[in-house]
Amino acid sequence: MNDEGKLVVITGPSGVGKGTIVKALRQKYSNIFLSISATTRLPRQGEVDKQDYYFLSRDEFERMINDNQLLEWAQYAGNYYGTPRQPVLEQINQGKVIILEIEVLGARQVKQSFPSAMRIFILPPSLEVLEQRLRGRGTDSEEVIVKRLTKATEELAVSHEFDYQVINDTLESSIELVEKIIFPDANLKNV
Ligand code: ADP
Ligand code: 5GP
């Protein structure tokens, strides 16, 4: 049955299209929820506290780590990012599908704390395309883009560790593939 709660981890390098794919799935499926992460990164223009992220100071974030309130966490490009544990457990208990859209180090940790999680790695068609997407998004400074691209090479090297690999070439086909992975009998499902 597909109506049981499940935890889906979507990972891959920054700029590969994780957010775009997840947004499309959430528009289609009313029982999909996106976990709101905590971060010490500053909000980008238009980002709203408690909707896009819980924007925290380093002290506040470290307190959450020490109090074991995070399902996973990692440092990425100079900031902390992590998934608050409690909301994930609540949604799963309510039979929802909860998606974590997180970087690779955190995604690796989820296997330990949540062995039944379904972990999907999104790859770019090439590093050149990844760079174009990061630049095209227009949200990051040159320094941040360079950091993210450097990180991407390391991240892509471990893509085989994950349960599924999806190359995000054409958006429509990537969305369809991820949908089939999460809901293998999607045609039968009420959306
Ligand atoms: P991530 O969440 O992985 O950091 P985003 O979803 O923000 O990445 O996507 C980065 C940029 O690439 C965005 O501008 C998005 O519109 C674009 N994008 C995503 N998927 C594709 C695709 N398949 N083809 C072309 N552009 C894409
Ligand atoms: P951004 O700064 O672009 O919002 O996010 C940077 C990276 O951190 C992205 O790859 C994003 O998926 C990841 N990320 C967001 N939230 C979390 C989280 O809760 N945990 C981990 N490990 N990574 C996260």
XYZ file of C-alpha atoms and ligand atoms in Angstrom:
242
model
C 0.000 0.000 0.000
C 1.175 3.498 -0.729
C -0.844 5.189 1.954
C 1.654 4.464 4.704
C 3.853 7.308 5.827
C 7.247 7.365 4.235
C 10.422 9.340 4.376
C 11.937 10.332 1.051
C 15.357 11.947 0.858
C 16.168 13.963 -2.241
C 19.821 14.857 -2.484
C 22.406 15.970 -5.011
C 24.568 19.025 -5.648
C 23.284 22.537 -5.193
C 21.693 23.850 -8.390
C 20.895 20.419 -9.806
C 17.142 20.998 -9.599
C 16.078 19.322 -6.339
C 13.849 22.197 -5.283
C 12.242 22.478 -8.701
C 11.394 18.776 -8.822
C 10.042 18.731 -5.268
C 7.914 21.812 -5.905
C 6.277 20.129 -8.898
C 5.538 16.983 -6.894
C 4.039 18.951 -4.022
C 1.732 20.733 -6.429
C 0.495 17.396 -7.684
C 0.243 15.346 -4.474
C -1.587 16.750 -1.492
C -0.128 14.168 0.904
C 3.489 15.208 0.262
C 5.103 17.441 2.843
C 8.466 19.113 2.700
C 10.474 19.163 5.899
C 11.488 22.689 6.907
C 15.170 22.676 7.748
C 17.088 24.756 10.233
C 20.091 26.719 8.993
C 22.592 29.333 10.082
C 22.698 30.744 6.529
C 21.293 34.252 6.169
C 17.894 34.485 4.452
C 17.982 35.231 0.726
C 15.766 37.979 -0.568
C 12.155 36.838 -0.247
C 12.852 33.922 2.080
C 10.603 33.770 5.113
C 11.576 32.441 8.547
C 9.744 29.211 9.490
C 8.490 28.781 5.910
C 11.661 28.427 3.860
C 13.947 27.603 6.787
C 14.201 28.115 10.511
C 16.930 30.751 10.387
C 19.025 30.312 13.525
C 22.201 31.669 15.072
C 25.125 29.267 15.406
C 24.466 29.062 19.173
C 20.817 28.160 18.635
C 21.746 25.537 16.054
C 24.411 24.001 18.282
C 21.862 23.790 21.082
C 19.577 21.771 18.798
C 22.457 19.412 18.013
C 23.276 18.966 21.702
C 19.627 18.377 22.598
C 19.432 15.676 19.903
C 16.614 17.520 18.162
C 17.998 16.962 14.669
C 17.457 13.857 12.568
C 20.570 14.767 10.605
C 22.753 17.813 10.192
C 25.812 18.919 8.262
C 28.039 21.887 7.613
C 27.760 23.061 4.037
C 29.646 25.975 2.466
C 30.347 27.500 5.880
C 26.898 27.101 7.444
C 24.986 24.535 9.444
C 21.908 22.855 7.940
C 19.743 20.262 9.699
C 16.367 18.523 9.829
C 14.253 18.943 12.988
C 13.349 15.407 14.066
C 9.940 15.869 15.693
C 7.884 17.168 12.710
C 9.203 14.335 10.532
C 8.094 11.706 13.037
C 4.676 13.356 13.414
C 4.010 13.445 9.663
C 5.081 9.854 9.172
C 2.841 8.723 12.013
C -0.025 10.496 10.248
C 0.616 8.488 7.080
C 2.119 11.374 5.105
C 4.984 11.316 2.646
C 7.657 13.617 3.955
C 10.485 14.812 1.753
C 13.866 15.948 2.977
C 15.611 18.058 0.380
C 19.133 18.004 1.757
C 22.809 17.890 0.851
C 24.782 14.692 0.550
C 26.497 14.389 3.966
C 23.173 14.721 5.768
C 21.483 12.327 3.350
C 24.103 9.712 4.203
C 23.313 10.054 7.945
C 19.613 9.413 7.395
C 20.371 5.801 6.590
C 21.519 5.268 10.181
C 18.659 7.046 11.940
C 15.978 5.992 9.427
C 16.920 2.814 7.575
C 13.588 2.608 5.731
C 14.034 6.033 4.090
C 13.999 6.070 0.297
C 17.054 8.019 -0.863
C 17.160 9.558 -4.337
C 20.257 11.246 -5.778
C 19.675 13.846 -8.516
C 22.563 14.278 -10.958
C 23.143 16.995 -13.561
C 23.686 15.988 -17.191
C 27.213 17.494 -16.831
C 29.181 19.836 -14.571
C 28.877 22.539 -17.238
C 25.090 22.340 -17.087
C 25.212 22.427 -13.292
C 27.267 25.614 -13.430
C 24.816 27.169 -15.894
C 21.903 26.328 -13.591
C 23.614 27.724 -10.499
C 24.450 30.939 -12.342
C 21.058 31.074 -14.065
C 19.249 30.840 -10.731
C 20.835 34.168 -9.823
C 20.676 33.636 -6.058
C 24.338 33.248 -5.152
C 27.486 35.353 -5.268
C 30.461 34.298 -7.380
C 32.271 33.121 -4.231
C 29.346 30.961 -3.168
C 28.938 29.522 -6.686
C 32.611 28.490 -6.764
C 32.274 26.829 -3.318
C 29.172 24.957 -4.436
C 30.743 23.757 -7.683
C 33.838 22.522 -5.858
C 31.611 20.658 -3.447
C 29.585 19.202 -6.343
C 32.508 17.132 -7.635
C 32.895 15.447 -4.223
C 29.153 14.909 -3.964
C 28.788 13.355 -7.418
C 31.525 10.865 -6.568
C 29.277 9.180 -3.983
C 26.010 9.182 -5.930
C 26.157 5.378 -6.255
C 25.668 5.017 -2.461
C 22.036 6.072 -2.807
C 19.013 3.922 -3.608
C 18.128 5.690 -6.876
C 19.973 7.971 -9.300
C 18.039 10.367 -11.527
C 19.778 12.542 -14.133
C 17.883 15.827 -14.276
C 18.128 16.526 -17.987
C 14.595 17.361 -19.124
C 12.574 18.566 -16.166
C 9.359 16.778 -17.141
C 11.006 13.369 -17.408
C 12.878 13.845 -14.105
C 9.652 14.730 -12.326
C 7.986 11.663 -13.811
C 10.850 9.393 -12.801
C 10.931 10.647 -9.209
C 7.160 10.341 -9.061
C 7.368 6.706 -10.176
C 10.004 6.000 -7.545
C 7.949 7.507 -4.727
C 4.569 6.249 -5.947
C 5.234 3.100 -7.983
C 1.523 2.769 -8.782
C 0.968 6.496 -9.378
C -1.574 5.876 -12.119
C -3.879 4.262 -9.588
C -3.520 6.981 -7.035
C -5.940 9.804 -6.377
C -4.012 13.041 -6.597
P 18.589 22.897 -6.104
O 17.319 22.921 -5.304
O 19.084 21.518 -6.370
O 19.670 23.780 -5.535
P 16.994 24.385 -8.067
O 15.728 23.587 -8.070
O 16.994 25.702 -7.363
O 18.243 23.495 -7.555
O 17.393 24.584 -9.601
C 18.504 25.395 -9.981
C 18.148 26.155 -11.269
O 18.065 25.218 -12.361
C 16.802 26.855 -11.202
O 16.930 28.106 -11.848
C 15.861 25.919 -11.966
O 14.804 26.633 -12.587
C 16.799 25.313 -13.008
N 16.440 23.936 -13.402
C 16.069 22.902 -12.598
N 15.865 21.781 -13.328
C 16.123 22.104 -14.616
C 16.087 21.360 -15.863
N 15.768 20.068 -15.903
N 16.412 22.013 -16.986
C 16.756 23.326 -16.947
N 16.804 24.083 -15.840
C 16.499 23.479 -14.665
P 20.722 26.544 0.201
O 21.718 27.409 0.937
O 20.898 26.607 -1.304
O 19.312 26.765 0.634
O 21.075 25.020 0.602
C 22.386 24.540 0.457
C 22.372 23.041 0.523
O 21.933 22.616 1.805
C 21.405 22.418 -0.492
O 22.051 21.308 -1.125
C 20.246 21.969 0.356
O 19.591 20.847 -0.187
C 20.966 21.613 1.645
N 20.084 21.547 2.815
C 18.945 22.242 3.049
N 18.413 21.876 4.211
C 19.201 20.905 4.726
C 19.145 20.099 5.910
O 18.230 20.157 6.730
N 20.147 19.211 6.093
C 21.177 19.072 5.217
N 22.095 18.143 5.505
N 21.244 19.791 4.089
C 20.281 20.712 3.853
